[in-house]
CSV table of C-alpha atoms and ligand atoms in Angstrom, one decimal:
chain,number,residue,atom,x,y,z
A,1040,UNK,CA,-33.0,-30.6,5.4
A,1041,UNK,CA,-34.5,-29.5,8.7
A,1042,UNK,CA,-33.3,-30.8,12.0
A,1043,UNK,CA,-35.1,-34.0,12.9
A,1044,UNK,CA,-36.4,-34.7,16.4
A,1045,UNK,CA,-33.4,-36.8,17.4
A,1046,UNK,CA,-31.1,-34.1,16.2
A,1047,UNK,CA,-33.1,-31.6,18.1
A,1048,UNK,CA,-32.2,-33.3,21.4
A,1049,UNK,CA,-28.6,-33.4,20.3
A,1050,UNK,CA,-28.9,-29.7,19.6
A,1051,UNK,CA,-30.3,-28.9,23.0
A,1052,UNK,CA,-27.6,-30.7,24.8
A,1053,UNK,CA,-24.7,-29.2,22.8
A,1054,UNK,CA,-23.4,-25.8,22.0
A,1055,UNK,CA,-25.5,-25.1,18.9
A,1056,UNK,CA,-26.0,-26.7,15.5
A,1057,UNK,CA,-26.6,-25.6,12.0
A,1058,UNK,CA,-30.1,-26.0,10.8
A,1059,UNK,CA,-29.1,-27.9,7.7
A,1060,UNK,CA,-26.2,-29.0,5.6
A,1061,UNK,CA,-26.8,-26.0,3.3
A,1062,UNK,CA,-26.4,-23.8,6.3
A,1063,UNK,CA,-23.0,-25.3,7.0
A,1064,UNK,CA,-21.9,-24.9,3.4
A,1065,UNK,CA,-23.0,-21.3,3.4
A,1066,UNK,CA,-21.3,-20.5,6.7
A,1067,UNK,CA,-18.1,-22.3,5.6
A,1068,UNK,CA,-18.1,-20.6,2.3
A,1069,UNK,CA,-18.6,-17.3,4.2
A,1070,UNK,CA,-15.5,-18.1,6.2
A,1071,UNK,CA,-13.5,-19.2,3.2
A,1072,UNK,CA,-14.3,-16.5,0.8
A,1073,UNK,CA,-13.0,-13.2,2.0
A,1074,UNK,CA,-10.2,-10.8,1.7
A,1075,UNK,CA,-7.9,-13.7,1.0
A,1076,UNK,CA,-9.6,-14.3,-2.4
A,1077,UNK,CA,-9.8,-10.8,-3.6
A,1078,UNK,CA,-7.0,-8.9,-1.8
A,1079,UNK,CA,-4.4,-11.4,-0.8
A,1080,UNK,CA,-4.5,-14.0,-3.6
A,1081,UNK,CA,-3.8,-11.6,-6.5
A,1082,UNK,CA,-1.0,-9.8,-4.7
A,1083,UNK,CA,0.7,-12.9,-3.5
A,1084,UNK,CA,0.4,-14.5,-7.0
A,1085,UNK,CA,1.8,-11.2,-8.4
A,1086,UNK,CA,4.8,-11.4,-6.2
A,1087,UNK,CA,5.4,-15.1,-6.8
A,1088,UNK,CA,5.6,-15.4,-10.5
A,1089,UNK,CA,1.9,-15.5,-11.6
A,1090,UNK,CA,1.0,-18.6,-13.5
A,1091,UNK,CA,3.3,-21.0,-11.8
A,1092,UNK,CA,2.0,-19.9,-8.5
A,1093,UNK,CA,-1.7,-20.3,-9.6
A,1094,UNK,CA,-0.9,-23.8,-10.7
A,1095,UNK,CA,0.8,-24.7,-7.5
A,1096,UNK,CA,-2.1,-23.0,-5.6
A,1097,UNK,CA,-4.7,-25.2,-7.4
A,1098,UNK,CA,-2.7,-28.3,-6.8
A,1099,UNK,CA,-2.4,-27.4,-3.1
A,1100,UNK,CA,-6.2,-26.8,-2.9
A,1101,UNK,CA,-6.9,-30.2,-4.2
A,1102,UNK,CA,-4.1,-32.3,-2.8
A,1103,UNK,CA,-3.7,-30.8,0.6
A,1104,UNK,CA,-6.5,-28.3,1.2
A,1105,UNK,CA,-9.6,-30.4,0.5
A,1106,UNK,CA,-8.3,-33.5,2.4
A,1107,UNK,CA,-7.3,-31.4,5.4
A,1108,UNK,CA,-10.5,-29.4,5.3
A,1109,UNK,CA,-12.5,-32.7,5.6
A,1110,UNK,CA,-10.3,-33.7,8.4
A,1111,UNK,CA,-10.9,-30.5,10.3
A,1112,UNK,CA,-14.7,-30.7,9.8
A,1113,UNK,CA,-14.5,-34.3,11.0
A,1114,UNK,CA,-12.6,-33.5,14.1
A,1115,UNK,CA,-14.9,-30.7,14.9
A,1116,UNK,CA,-18.0,-32.7,14.6
A,1117,UNK,CA,-16.5,-35.5,16.6
A,1118,UNK,CA,-15.5,-33.3,19.5
A,1119,UNK,CA,-18.5,-31.0,19.4
A,1120,UNK,CA,-16.6,-28.3,21.3
A,1121,UNK,CA,-14.2,-25.4,20.6
A,1122,UNK,CA,-11.0,-26.5,18.9
A,1123,UNK,CA,-8.9,-26.8,22.2
A,1124,UNK,CA,-11.5,-28.9,24.0
A,1125,UNK,CA,-12.2,-30.9,20.8
A,1126,UNK,CA,-8.5,-31.9,20.6
A,1127,UNK,CA,-8.5,-32.8,24.3
A,1128,UNK,CA,-11.7,-34.9,24.0
A,1129,UNK,CA,-10.6,-36.7,20.9
A,1130,UNK,CA,-7.0,-37.4,22.2
A,1131,UNK,CA,-8.6,-38.8,25.3
A,1132,UNK,CA,-11.1,-40.9,23.4
A,1133,UNK,CA,-8.4,-42.4,21.2
A,1134,UNK,CA,-6.1,-42.9,24.2
A,1135,UNK,CA,-3.5,-40.6,22.8
A,1136,UNK,CA,-1.2,-38.1,24.5
A,1137,UNK,CA,-2.9,-35.0,25.9
A,1138,UNK,CA,-0.2,-33.0,24.2
A,1139,UNK,CA,-2.2,-33.2,21.0
A,1140,UNK,CA,-4.2,-30.4,22.4
A,1141,UNK,CA,-1.4,-28.3,21.0
A,1142,UNK,CA,-3.0,-28.6,17.5
A,1143,UNK,CA,-6.0,-26.6,19.0
A,1144,UNK,CA,-3.6,-24.2,20.7
A,1145,UNK,CA,-1.6,-23.4,17.5
A,1146,UNK,CA,-4.8,-23.0,15.5
A,1147,UNK,CA,-6.3,-20.6,18.0
A,1148,UNK,CA,-3.0,-18.6,18.2
A,1149,UNK,CA,-2.9,-18.4,14.4
A,1150,UNK,CA,-6.5,-17.3,14.3
A,1151,UNK,CA,-6.1,-14.4,16.6
A,1152,UNK,CA,-3.0,-13.2,14.8
A,1153,UNK,CA,-4.7,-13.4,11.4
A,1154,UNK,CA,-7.7,-11.6,12.7
A,1155,UNK,CA,-5.6,-8.7,14.0
A,1156,UNK,CA,-4.4,-7.8,10.5
A,1157,UNK,CA,-7.5,-8.9,8.7
A,1158,UNK,CA,-9.5,-6.3,10.6
A,1159,UNK,CA,-7.1,-3.6,9.5
A,1160,UNK,CA,-7.4,-4.5,5.9
A,1161,UNK,CA,-11.2,-4.7,6.2
A,1162,UNK,CA,-10.9,-1.2,7.5
A,1163,UNK,CA,-9.2,-0.2,4.2
A,1164,UNK,CA,-12.3,-1.7,2.4
A,1165,UNK,CA,-14.6,0.5,4.5
A,1166,UNK,CA,-12.6,3.6,3.7
A,1167,UNK,CA,-12.8,2.6,0.0
A,1168,UNK,CA,-16.6,2.3,0.2
A,1169,UNK,CA,-16.7,6.0,1.1
A,1170,UNK,CA,-14.0,7.1,-1.2
A,1171,UNK,CA,-15.8,5.4,-4.1
A,1172,UNK,CA,-19.2,6.7,-3.1
A,1173,UNK,CA,-17.9,10.2,-2.7
A,1174,UNK,CA,-16.6,10.2,-6.2
A,1175,UNK,CA,-12.9,10.6,-5.2
A,1176,UNK,CA,-11.9,8.4,-8.2
A,1177,UNK,CA,-14.2,10.1,-10.7
A,1178,UNK,CA,-12.4,11.4,-13.8
A,1179,UNK,CA,-9.0,10.1,-12.6
A,1180,UNK,CA,-6.9,8.9,-15.5
A,1181,UNK,CA,-3.3,8.2,-14.3
A,1182,UNK,CA,-2.4,5.1,-12.3
A,1183,UNK,CA,-0.3,7.4,-10.1
A,1184,UNK,CA,-3.4,9.3,-9.0
A,1185,UNK,CA,-5.0,6.1,-7.7
A,1186,UNK,CA,-1.8,5.1,-6.0
A,1187,UNK,CA,-1.7,8.5,-4.3
A,1188,UNK,CA,-5.2,8.0,-2.8
A,1189,UNK,CA,-4.1,4.6,-1.4
A,1190,UNK,CA,-0.8,6.0,0.1
A,1191,UNK,CA,-2.7,8.9,1.7
A,1192,UNK,CA,-4.9,6.4,3.5
A,1193,UNK,CA,-2.3,4.0,4.8
A,1194,UNK,CA,0.1,6.7,6.1
A,1195,UNK,CA,-2.5,8.0,8.4
A,1196,UNK,CA,-2.5,6.0,11.6
A,1197,UNK,CA,-5.6,7.7,13.0
A,1198,UNK,CA,-7.7,6.9,10.1
A,1199,UNK,CA,-6.6,3.3,10.0
A,1200,UNK,CA,-7.2,2.9,13.8
A,1201,UNK,CA,-10.7,4.4,13.4
A,1202,UNK,CA,-11.6,1.9,10.7
A,1203,UNK,CA,-9.9,-0.9,12.4
A,1204,UNK,CA,-12.0,-0.2,15.5
A,1205,UNK,CA,-15.2,0.1,13.7
A,1206,UNK,CA,-14.7,-3.3,12.0
A,1207,UNK,CA,-13.7,-5.0,15.3
A,1208,UNK,CA,-16.8,-3.5,17.1
A,1209,UNK,CA,-19.1,-4.9,14.3
A,1210,UNK,CA,-17.5,-8.3,14.5
A,1211,UNK,CA,-17.7,-8.5,18.3
A,1212,UNK,CA,-21.3,-7.4,18.1
A,1213,UNK,CA,-22.2,-10.1,15.7
A,1214,UNK,CA,-20.4,-12.8,17.5
A,1215,UNK,CA,-21.8,-11.7,20.9
A,1216,UNK,CA,-25.3,-12.3,19.5
A,1217,UNK,CA,-24.6,-15.8,18.3
A,1218,UNK,CA,-23.6,-16.3,14.7
A,1219,UNK,CA,-25.8,-18.9,13.4
A,1220,UNK,CA,-29.1,-17.5,12.1
A,1221,UNK,CA,-27.8,-14.1,10.9
A,1222,UNK,CA,-24.8,-15.5,9.2
A,1223,UNK,CA,-26.7,-18.2,7.3
A,1224,UNK,CA,-29.2,-15.6,5.9
A,1225,UNK,CA,-26.5,-13.1,5.1
A,1226,UNK,CA,-24.2,-15.5,3.2
A,1227,UNK,CA,-27.1,-16.6,1.1
A,1228,UNK,CA,-27.5,-13.1,-0.3
A,1229,UNK,CA,-23.9,-12.0,-0.3
A,1230,UNK,CA,-22.2,-14.8,-2.1
A,1231,UNK,CA,-24.3,-14.8,-5.3
A,1232,UNK,CA,-24.2,-11.0,-5.5
A,1233,UNK,CA,-20.4,-11.0,-5.1
A,1234,UNK,CA,-20.0,-13.6,-7.8
A,1235,UNK,CA,-22.2,-11.5,-10.1
A,1236,UNK,CA,-20.2,-8.3,-9.6
A,1237,UNK,CA,-17.0,-10.2,-10.1
A,1238,UNK,CA,-18.4,-11.4,-13.4
A,1239,UNK,CA,-19.2,-7.8,-14.3
A,1240,UNK,CA,-15.6,-6.9,-13.5
A,1241,UNK,CA,-14.3,-9.7,-15.6
A,1242,UNK,CA,-16.5,-8.6,-18.5
A,1243,UNK,CA,-15.0,-5.1,-18.2
A,1244,UNK,CA,-11.5,-6.6,-17.9
A,1245,UNK,CA,-12.2,-8.5,-21.2
A,1246,UNK,CA,-12.7,-5.2,-22.9
A,1247,UNK,CA,-9.3,-3.8,-21.8
A,1248,UNK,CA,-6.2,-4.3,-23.8
A,1249,UNK,CA,-4.6,-6.0,-20.8
A,1250,UNK,CA,-7.0,-9.0,-20.8
A,1251,UNK,CA,-4.8,-11.4,-22.9
A,1252,UNK,CA,-1.8,-10.4,-20.9
A,1253,UNK,CA,-3.8,-10.9,-17.6
A,1254,UNK,CA,-4.9,-14.3,-18.7
A,1255,UNK,CA,-1.3,-15.3,-19.7
A,1256,UNK,CA,0.0,-14.0,-16.4
A,1257,UNK,CA,-2.5,-16.1,-14.5
A,1258,UNK,CA,-2.6,-19.2,-16.6
A,1259,UNK,CA,0.6,-19.7,-18.5
A,1260,UNK,CA,3.1,-21.0,-15.9
A,1261,UNK,CA,6.7,-20.1,-16.5
A,1262,UNK,CA,8.7,-22.9,-14.9
A,1263,UNK,CA,11.8,-20.6,-14.6
A,1264,UNK,CA,9.9,-18.7,-11.9
A,1265,UNK,CA,9.4,-21.9,-9.9
A,1266,UNK,CA,11.3,-21.8,-6.6
A,1267,UNK,CA,10.8,-23.2,-3.2
A,1268,UNK,CA,9.4,-20.0,-1.9
A,1269,UNK,CA,6.6,-20.0,-4.4
A,1270,UNK,CA,5.6,-23.5,-3.3
A,1271,UNK,CA,5.6,-22.3,0.3
A,1272,UNK,CA,3.5,-19.3,-0.5
A,1273,UNK,CA,1.1,-21.3,-2.6
A,1274,UNK,CA,0.5,-23.7,0.2
A,1275,UNK,CA,0.2,-20.9,2.8
A,1276,UNK,CA,-2.3,-19.2,0.5
A,1277,UNK,CA,-4.3,-22.4,0.1
A,1278,UNK,CA,-4.5,-22.8,3.8
A,1279,UNK,CA,-5.4,-19.2,4.4
A,1280,UNK,CA,-8.0,-19.1,1.8
A,1281,UNK,CA,-9.8,-22.2,2.9
A,1282,UNK,CA,-9.6,-20.9,6.5
A,1283,UNK,CA,-7.6,-24.1,7.5
A,1284,UNK,CA,-5.5,-24.4,10.5
A,1285,UNK,CA,-7.1,-21.6,12.5
A,1286,UNK,CA,-9.8,-23.5,14.3
A,1287,UNK,CA,-12.4,-21.8,12.2
A,1288,UNK,CA,-13.5,-24.8,10.1
A,1289,UNK,CA,-13.1,-27.1,13.0
A,1290,UNK,CA,-15.4,-24.9,14.9
A,1291,UNK,CA,-18.0,-24.8,12.2
A,1292,UNK,CA,-17.7,-28.5,11.8
A,1293,UNK,CA,-18.7,-28.8,15.4
A,1294,UNK,CA,-22.0,-27.3,14.6
A,1295,UNK,CA,-22.6,-29.7,11.8
A,1296,UNK,CA,-25.5,-32.2,12.4
A,1297,UNK,CA,-24.6,-35.9,12.7
A,1298,UNK,CA,-25.3,-38.1,9.7
A,1299,UNK,CA,-24.3,-35.5,7.0
A,1300,UNK,CA,-21.5,-36.9,4.8
A,1301,UNK,CA,-18.5,-34.5,4.9
A,1302,UNK,CA,-17.0,-35.1,1.5
A,1303,UNK,CA,-19.4,-33.3,-0.9
A,1304,UNK,CA,-20.0,-30.3,1.2
A,1305,UNK,CA,-16.3,-29.7,1.6
A,1306,UNK,CA,-15.6,-30.0,-2.1
A,1307,UNK,CA,-18.4,-27.5,-2.8
A,1308,UNK,CA,-16.8,-24.9,-0.4
A,1309,UNK,CA,-13.4,-25.4,-1.8
A,1310,UNK,CA,-14.5,-25.0,-5.4
A,1311,UNK,CA,-16.6,-21.8,-4.6
A,1312,UNK,CA,-13.5,-20.4,-2.9
A,1313,UNK,CA,-11.1,-21.2,-5.7
A,1314,UNK,CA,-13.4,-19.9,-8.4
A,1315,UNK,CA,-13.8,-16.6,-6.7
A,1316,UNK,CA,-10.0,-16.2,-6.3
A,1317,UNK,CA,-9.4,-17.1,-9.9
A,1318,UNK,CA,-12.0,-14.7,-11.2
A,1319,UNK,CA,-10.7,-11.8,-9.1
A,1320,UNK,CA,-7.2,-12.7,-10.3
A,1321,UNK,CA,-8.0,-12.5,-14.0
A,1322,UNK,CA,-9.9,-9.3,-13.6
A,1323,UNK,CA,-7.2,-7.7,-11.5
A,1324,UNK,CA,-4.3,-8.6,-13.6
A,1325,UNK,CA,-6.1,-7.5,-16.8
A,1326,UNK,CA,-6.5,-4.1,-15.3
A,1327,UNK,CA,-2.9,-4.2,-14.0
A,1328,UNK,CA,-1.5,-4.7,-17.5
A,1329,UNK,CA,-4.0,-2.3,-19.2
A,1330,UNK,CA,-2.8,0.5,-17.0
A,1331,UNK,CA,0.9,-0.1,-16.8
A,1332,UNK,CA,0.7,-1.2,-13.2
A,1333,UNK,CA,3.0,-3.5,-11.3
A,1334,UNK,CA,1.7,-7.1,-10.7
A,1335,UNK,CA,4.0,-7.3,-7.7
A,1336,UNK,CA,2.7,-4.1,-6.0
A,1337,UNK,CA,2.1,-5.8,-2.7
A,1338,UNK,CA,-0.8,-5.4,-0.3
A,1339,UNK,CA,-2.0,-2.2,-2.1
A,1340,UNK,CA,-2.6,-4.0,-5.4
A,1341,UNK,CA,-6.4,-4.3,-5.4
A,1342,UNK,CA,-6.8,-1.0,-3.8
A,1343,UNK,CA,-5.2,0.6,-6.8
A,1344,UNK,CA,-6.5,-1.6,-9.6
A,1345,UNK,CA,-10.1,-1.9,-8.7
A,1346,UNK,CA,-10.7,1.8,-8.5
A,1347,UNK,CA,-9.1,2.2,-11.8
A,1348,UNK,CA,-11.7,-0.2,-13.3
A,1349,UNK,CA,-14.5,1.5,-11.4
A,1350,UNK,CA,-13.4,5.0,-12.6
A,1351,UNK,CA,-13.4,3.9,-16.2
A,1352,UNK,CA,-16.4,1.5,-16.6
A,1353,UNK,CA,-20.0,2.6,-17.1
A,1354,UNK,CA,-21.9,2.9,-13.9
A,1355,UNK,CA,-18.6,2.4,-12.1
A,1356,UNK,CA,-19.3,4.3,-9.0
A,1357,UNK,CA,-22.5,2.3,-8.3
A,1358,UNK,CA,-20.8,-1.0,-9.1
A,1359,UNK,CA,-17.7,0.0,-7.2
A,1360,UNK,CA,-19.6,0.9,-4.0
A,1361,UNK,CA,-21.7,-2.3,-4.2
A,1362,UNK,CA,-18.5,-4.3,-4.7
A,1363,UNK,CA,-16.7,-2.9,-1.7
A,1364,UNK,CA,-19.8,-3.4,0.4
A,1365,UNK,CA,-20.0,-7.0,-0.6
A,1366,UNK,CA,-16.4,-7.5,0.1
A,1367,UNK,CA,-16.9,-6.0,3.5
A,1368,UNK,CA,-19.6,-8.4,4.2
A,1369,UNK,CA,-17.5,-11.4,3.2
A,1370,UNK,CA,-14.7,-10.1,5.3
A,1371,UNK,CA,-17.2,-9.9,8.2
A,1372,UNK,CA,-18.3,-13.5,7.6
A,1373,UNK,CA,-14.6,-14.5,7.7
A,1374,UNK,CA,-13.7,-12.4,10.8
A,1375,UNK,CA,-16.7,-13.9,12.7
A,1376,UNK,CA,-15.4,-17.4,12.0
A,1377,UNK,CA,-11.9,-16.3,13.4
A,1378,UNK,CA,-13.3,-14.9,16.6
A,1379,UNK,CA,-15.8,-17.7,17.2
A,1380,UNK,CA,-13.3,-20.3,18.5
A,1381,UNK,CA,-12.0,-18.0,21.2
A,1382,UNK,CA,-15.4,-16.9,22.2
A,1383,UNK,CA,-16.7,-20.5,22.4
A,1384,UNK,CA,-13.6,-21.5,24.4
A,1385,UNK,CA,-14.2,-18.7,27.0
A,1386,UNK,CA,-17.9,-19.6,27.2
A,1387,UNK,CA,-17.5,-23.3,27.3
A,1388,UNK,CA,-14.3,-23.7,29.3
A,1389,UNK,CA,-14.1,-20.5,31.4
A,1390,UNK,CA,-17.8,-19.9,32.1
A,1391,UNK,CA,-17.9,-16.4,30.7
A,1392,UNK,CA,-21.0,-15.0,29.2
A,1393,UNK,CA,-21.0,-14.7,25.4
A,1394,UNK,CA,-21.1,-10.9,25.4
A,1395,UNK,CA,-18.2,-10.6,27.9
A,1396,UNK,CA,-16.2,-13.3,26.0
A,1397,UNK,CA,-16.7,-11.5,22.7
A,1398,UNK,CA,-15.6,-8.2,24.1
A,1399,UNK,CA,-12.5,-9.6,25.8
A,1400,UNK,CA,-11.4,-11.3,22.6
A,1401,UNK,CA,-12.2,-8.3,20.5
A,1402,UNK,CA,-10.1,-6.1,22.7
A,1403,UNK,CA,-7.1,-8.4,22.5
A,1404,UNK,CA,-7.3,-8.6,18.7
A,1405,UNK,CA,-7.8,-4.8,18.5
A,1406,UNK,CA,-4.6,-4.2,20.4
A,1407,UNK,CA,-2.5,-6.6,18.3
A,1408,UNK,CA,-4.0,-5.0,15.2
A,1409,UNK,CA,-2.4,-1.7,16.2
A,1410,UNK,CA,0.9,-3.3,15.2
A,1411,UNK,CA,-0.3,-3.8,11.7
A,1412,UNK,CA,-1.7,-0.3,11.5
A,1413,UNK,CA,1.7,1.2,12.5
A,1414,UNK,CA,3.6,-1.1,10.1
A,1415,UNK,CA,2.3,1.1,7.3
A,1416,UNK,CA,3.2,4.4,8.8
A,1417,UNK,CA,4.9,5.0,12.3
A,1418,UNK,CA,6.8,1.8,12.3
A,1419,UNK,CA,7.2,1.5,8.5
A,1420,UNK,CA,11.0,1.8,9.0
A,1421,UNK,CA,11.3,-0.7,11.8
A,1422,UNK,CA,12.2,-3.9,10.2
A,1423,UNK,CA,13.1,-6.9,12.0
A,1424,UNK,CA,15.5,-9.7,11.2
A,1425,UNK,CA,15.5,-12.9,13.2
A,1426,UNK,CA,18.7,-14.9,13.2
A,1427,UNK,CA,18.5,-18.3,14.7
A,1428,UNK,CA,21.7,-19.3,16.4
A,1429,UNK,CA,21.7,-22.7,18.1
A,1430,UNK,CA,25.3,-23.4,18.1
A,1431,UNK,CA,25.8,-25.5,14.9
A,1432,UNK,CA,22.6,-24.5,13.5
A,1433,UNK,CA,22.6,-21.0,12.3
A,1434,UNK,CA,20.5,-19.2,9.8
A,1435,UNK,CA,18.2,-16.3,9.3
A,1436,UNK,CA,14.5,-17.1,9.9
A,1437,UNK,CA,13.3,-13.9,8.4
A,1438,UNK,CA,14.9,-10.7,7.2
A,1439,UNK,CA,13.8,-7.0,7.0
A,1440,UNK,CA,10.2,-7.5,7.9
A,1441,UNK,CA,7.7,-5.1,9.3
A,1442,UNK,CA,5.4,-6.1,12.2
A,1443,UNK,CA,2.6,-6.9,9.6
A,1444,UNK,CA,5.0,-8.9,7.5
A,1445,UNK,CA,6.1,-10.9,10.5
A,1446,UNK,CA,2.6,-11.7,11.6
A,1447,UNK,CA,1.7,-12.7,8.1
A,1448,UNK,CA,4.8,-14.9,7.7
A,1449,UNK,CA,4.5,-16.5,11.1
A,1450,UNK,CA,0.9,-17.4,10.5
A,1451,UNK,CA,0.6,-18.4,6.9
A,1452,UNK,CA,4.1,-19.9,6.6
A,1453,UNK,CA,4.8,-21.4,9.9
A,1454,UNK,CA,1.7,-21.9,12.2
A,1455,UNK,CA,-0.6,-23.1,9.5
A,1456,UNK,CA,1.7,-25.6,7.8
A,1457,UNK,CA,2.8,-26.8,11.3
A,1458,UNK,CA,-0.9,-27.3,12.3
A,1459,UNK,CA,-1.5,-29.0,9.0
A,1460,UNK,CA,1.4,-31.6,9.5
A,1461,UNK,CA,0.3,-32.3,13.1
A,1462,UNK,CA,-3.4,-32.7,12.1
A,1463,UNK,CA,-2.5,-35.0,9.2
A,1464,UNK,CA,-0.2,-37.1,11.5
A,1465,UNK,CA,-2.7,-37.2,14.3
A,1466,UNK,CA,-5.7,-38.3,12.1
A,1467,UNK,CA,-3.9,-40.3,9.5
A,1468,UNK,CA,-1.5,-42.3,11.6
A,1469,UNK,CA,-2.8,-42.2,15.2
A,1470,UNK,CA,-6.6,-42.0,15.3
A,1471,UNK,CA,-8.4,-45.3,14.5
A,1472,UNK,CA,-9.3,-45.7,10.9
A,1473,UNK,CA,-12.8,-46.8,12.0
A,1474,UNK,CA,-13.4,-43.6,14.0
A,1475,UNK,CA,-12.6,-41.6,10.9
A,1476,UNK,CA,-14.9,-43.8,8.8
A,1477,UNK,CA,-17.8,-43.4,11.1
A,1478,UNK,CA,-17.5,-39.6,11.2
A,1479,UNK,CA,-16.8,-38.9,7.6
A,1480,UNK,CA,-19.5,-41.0,6.1
A,1481,UNK,CA,-17.8,-41.3,2.8
A,1482,UNK,CA,-18.2,-44.0,0.1
A,1483,UNK,CA,-15.6,-46.7,0.3
A,1484,UNK,CA,-13.6,-45.5,-2.6
A,1485,UNK,CA,-13.6,-41.8,-1.6
A,1486,UNK,CA,-12.7,-42.8,1.9
A,1487,UNK,CA,-9.7,-44.8,0.7
A,1488,UNK,CA,-8.5,-41.9,-1.4
A,1489,UNK,CA,-8.9,-39.4,1.5
A,1490,UNK,CA,-7.1,-41.7,3.9
A,1491,UNK,CA,-4.2,-42.4,1.5
A,1492,UNK,CA,-3.7,-38.7,0.8
A,1493,UNK,CA,-4.0,-37.8,4.4
A,1494,UNK,CA,-1.5,-40.5,5.6
A,1495,UNK,CA,1.1,-40.2,2.8
A,1496,UNK,CA,0.9,-37.0,0.8
A,1497,UNK,CA,-0.3,-34.3,3.1
A,1498,UNK,CA,2.2,-34.8,5.9
A,1499,UNK,CA,5.2,-35.1,3.5
A,1500,UNK,CA,4.3,-32.3,1.3
A,1501,UNK,CA,3.4,-29.9,4.0
A,1502,UNK,CA,6.3,-31.1,6.2
A,1503,UNK,CA,8.8,-30.3,3.4
A,1504,UNK,CA,7.4,-26.9,2.8
A,1505,UNK,CA,7.4,-26.2,6.5
A,1506,UNK,CA,11.0,-27.3,7.0
A,1507,UNK,CA,11.8,-25.0,4.2
A,1508,UNK,CA,10.0,-22.2,5.8
A,1509,UNK,CA,11.9,-22.4,9.0
A,1510,UNK,CA,15.1,-22.5,7.1
A,1511,UNK,CA,16.3,-26.0,7.7
A,1512,UNK,CA,17.3,-26.4,4.0
A,1513,UNK,CA,19.0,-23.1,3.9
A,1514,UNK,CA,21.0,-24.3,6.9
A,1515,UNK,CA,21.9,-27.6,5.2
A,1516,UNK,CA,23.0,-25.5,2.2
A,1517,UNK,CA,20.4,-27.0,-0.2
A,1518,UNK,CA,17.8,-24.3,-0.6
B,1719,LIG,N1,-10.4,-17.6,4.3
B,1719,LIG,C1,-10.5,-16.2,4.6
B,1719,LIG,C2,-10.2,-15.5,3.4
B,1719,LIG,O1,-9.9,-16.0,2.4
B,1719,LIG,C3,-9.6,-15.8,5.7
B,1719,LIG,C4,-9.9,-16.6,7.0
B,1719,LIG,C5,-8.9,-17.4,7.4
B,1719,LIG,C6,-11.1,-16.6,7.6
B,1719,LIG,C7,-9.1,-18.1,8.5
B,1719,LIG,C8,-11.3,-17.4,8.6
B,1719,LIG,C9,-10.3,-18.1,9.1
B,1719,LIG,O2,-10.2,-14.3,3.4
């Protein structure tokens, strides 16, 4: 669908527009699919009980993720500005308190924090492209050898800073040039190719003796492993993976032409995202069990398991290099969507040029990212504990966490759920029902389902998990 004449005029007067609904789907999928699916999902699932986590995750995607994603796209398209301005405009139009702009503020804060560590991990991917291409893993047999390569990388702050810097420079350069055209084209190529290589990996995984154990670990939920933390993590992961609560999807929604119904396109993005995470999970856990590795190995999990597979499979070096390159591209597509809201804000609200805005944001993120770099080496022994003491209310918010752990915890488990509850309350309970109907363009039945979930299920579910995250239940002695 090419932009029609009337949309063209809309396009000229506003801050940019996707050329079609497919372009939006591709860009949003580019944002959603990333390191979250292949690096973060498996290790968080591994640390949180496997199957039960996967089940909760899928439930969170459908019950909370998709309705909230539709909500974000809707808000973005209605406001047609960066998330901060969008929230300001809509609150004013709906005659609601200007304080709702805090939804935009929290989202942008979460975005910059996430990008700061995302870039460091993307740097690891770049390092692994070269290690794989250089044949470092060739002929390696023992899992410990693969682990040693990973440890050698992350204990070296200089290397990590170099890769982190390169990744940020590329991200800034793309965003500075405007993302729409390049991103659309790139994502069209990258996503099918990534999917194809994941299938190859899965085929390889099916030939290993760990396949059945991998499948079991992923898909047979063990209810005894269910605890409130796994619920919290599953929801945080669903938010993270769908790029929710960070302004990214709201921003991309703001480039969506009027007249496109929001339901179907959102579901497509969510399904592609979930499928890729599940495929990666099965492949990775099969390799974990076939090689006597630990499912709960933490952030290094895929950097150890995938090279094991590439070292052992036919044409592994080629497939490995291609895989890491594709992963790098998906990470870039995600990083762009994290930087874009800030850049749009500086351009639209502070009158900065796009290039200057991109550089300023890039520098801030780069500096913050150093904290994550050092968490794996120089500051690895600095662990922070955060006791909350408000007189009668006393508990520990987090314990023994490195800088990286804190940023991750703060964003995925606090800022994103908080943003989610506020958005659900704002749209489900305060915005006019008719405004939502006009913008979403759903069929009557779908609209009613969406509205019901957003009003009743999302805020309560996310709210409970959020209260748990900030320790309220611990303080009350019930969690
Ligand atoms: N969804 C991305 C991933 O799964 C991460 C991301 C979060 C990207 C927020 C943009 C915004 O890797």
